[in-house]
Amino acid sequence: MRPVAVLASRVRYEEKRIFAALERRGVPYAHVDTRRFSSELGGGAPGGGAAGAGPRYAAALNREISHSRALYASMILEARGVPTVNRSDVIAVCGDKLRTSLELERAGVPSPRTAVALTPDEGAEAAERLGFPVVIKPLTGSWGRLAAAVRDREAAQAVLEHRAALPSPLQHIVYLQELVDKPGRDIRVIVAGETVVGATYRYADGWRTNAARGARSEPCPLTSALVEPAMRAARAVGGGILGVDLIEGPGGPLVLEVNHNVEFRGFQDAHGEAVDVADAIVAHVLEAA
Amino acid sequence: MTQTCPECEGPVQLAEPVRLSEVAQCADCSSELEVVGLDPVTLALAPEIEEDWGE
């Protein structure tokens, strides 16, 4: 069997678990550090192999932490005929909150009320119409960075003035969401293809419940009220190995975002031996190969 | 496995098996470190977090 490529420039707890799962299953693999990845167009390698020889890798598992490198690595390998998990179109959708929201809207997935404005000035008007408190988030970025909860127009204007002063035009697009009064926690559901691997509650003192900010994870029972919107969200963005974040709204779970590069240390610690996320990821990659 | 932090020379514990590109943190000076060589195991300061890094 040709090896499975594991793309990663940082080998964290998650990647070590994935390597171990591959080894347990006897799957040949190659760790590809994207910092040392280049490809000649019109030629073959990497991933493509020699002309007529077919792709070098049976499949590629993309664990690259840099969004740009992850996106283009999947794009290049796909062009070389390598099945990638996740695909570049999924990475592109999940890496942009507006694109994610548009796909969730198209699929009718329940989500918090969301607005977008194409200039910071209009962002203040959109916040007013949405009603305070609102969360102003950057379109791209992770771990809750640069997301601001604002409770009145003055605070919104201050945040938006800062955004207007930033050099990137992307920062001038304003993405806003209602701040749902959640019970001090959110829910992370991990999906691998058509399989729901499991769910955790993530508790935090602040309004941001990202594991990267020290949120505490505990097992969450998988109910149909949770599985159904999580699977619909995963399918809406194109499927793959995904972390679907939900919050408990007054009318039921609302999908907040879908992550394409799932960190699962907190999740794995919470579930112990009951769930093996790395093995579920490997199983899905082998299905794609 | 114990290695020496290239920043403060404190001891850094690495869980076996040690992997290339593995990240670790020095308990003494909190530097984030990367395994840049396996034979012998070599540590260097890890790159700064970039804007597009994340989940």
PDB file of C-alpha atoms in Angstrom, chain A residues 9-11 16 19 23 29 31 33 35 65-68 142-143 145 188 261 263, chain B residues 15-23 32 34 46-47 49-55:
ATOM      1  CA  SER A   9       4.425  21.467  10.664  1.00  0.00           C
ATOM      2  CA  ARG A  10       3.819  21.086  14.411  1.00  0.00           C
ATOM      3  CA  VAL A  11       3.599  17.666  15.949  1.00  0.00           C
ATOM      4  CA  LYS A  16       1.401  11.905  18.063  1.00  0.00           C
ATOM      5  CA  PHE A  19       0.893   8.513  14.256  1.00  0.00           C
ATOM      6  CA  GLU A  23       1.187   2.343  13.534  1.00  0.00           C
ATOM      7  CA  TYR A  29       2.618   6.772   6.466  1.00  0.00           C
ATOM      8  CA  HIS A  31       5.015  12.771   7.952  1.00  0.00           C
ATOM      9  CA  ASP A  33       6.276  19.028   7.178  1.00  0.00           C
ATOM     10  CA  ARG A  35       7.430  24.121   5.794  1.00  0.00           C
ATOM     11  CA  ILE A  65      -1.921  24.383  11.713  1.00  0.00           C
ATOM     12  CA  SER A  66      -1.403  27.290   9.305  1.00  0.00           C
ATOM     13  CA  HIS A  67      -4.634  27.934   7.449  1.00  0.00           C
ATOM     14  CA  SER A  68      -2.893  29.201   4.308  1.00  0.00           C
ATOM     15  CA  SER A 142      -9.037  30.824  15.537  1.00  0.00           C
ATOM     16  CA  TRP A 143      -8.875  30.229  19.255  1.00  0.00           C
ATOM     17  CA  ARG A 145      -8.579  35.700  18.953  1.00  0.00           C
ATOM     18  CA  ARG A 188     -17.917  20.376  20.763  1.00  0.00           C
ATOM     19  CA  ASN A 261      -8.319  21.224  11.920  1.00  0.00           C
ATOM     20  CA  GLU A 263      -7.713  19.769  18.251  1.00  0.00           C
TER      21      GLU A 263
ATOM     22  CA  ALA B  15       7.358  11.915  25.961  1.00  0.00           C
ATOM     23  CA  GLU B  16       8.520   8.818  24.061  1.00  0.00           C
ATOM     24  CA  PRO B  17       8.515   8.268  21.178  1.00  0.00           C
ATOM     25  CA  VAL B  18      10.032  11.652  20.339  1.00  0.00           C
ATOM     26  CA  ARG B  19       8.982  12.881  16.882  1.00  0.00           C
ATOM     27  CA  LEU B  20      10.459  15.386  14.481  1.00  0.00           C
ATOM     28  CA  SER B  21       8.621  18.758  14.594  1.00  0.00           C
ATOM     29  CA  GLU B  22       7.209  17.852  18.001  1.00  0.00           C
ATOM     30  CA  VAL B  23       6.481  20.838  20.212  1.00  0.00           C
ATOM     31  CA  GLU B  32       7.964  26.837  23.406  1.00  0.00           C
ATOM     32  CA  GLU B  34      10.503  22.267  18.706  1.00  0.00           C
ATOM     33  CA  ALA B  46       9.661  27.034  18.154  1.00  0.00           C
ATOM     34  CA  PRO B  47       8.443  29.611  15.616  1.00  0.00           C
ATOM     35  CA  ILE B  49       2.504  31.864  16.553  1.00  0.00           C
ATOM     36  CA  GLU B  50       1.312  33.281  13.244  1.00  0.00           C
ATOM     37  CA  GLU B  51      -1.916  35.075  12.542  1.00  0.00           C
ATOM     38  CA  ASP B  52      -3.465  32.235  10.555  1.00  0.00           C
ATOM     39  CA  TRP B  53      -2.621  29.468  13.004  1.00  0.00           C
ATOM     40  CA  GLY B  54      -5.346  27.726  14.867  1.00  0.00           C
ATOM     41  CA  GLU B  55      -7.986  25.142  14.937  1.00  0.00           C
TER      42      GLU B  55
END
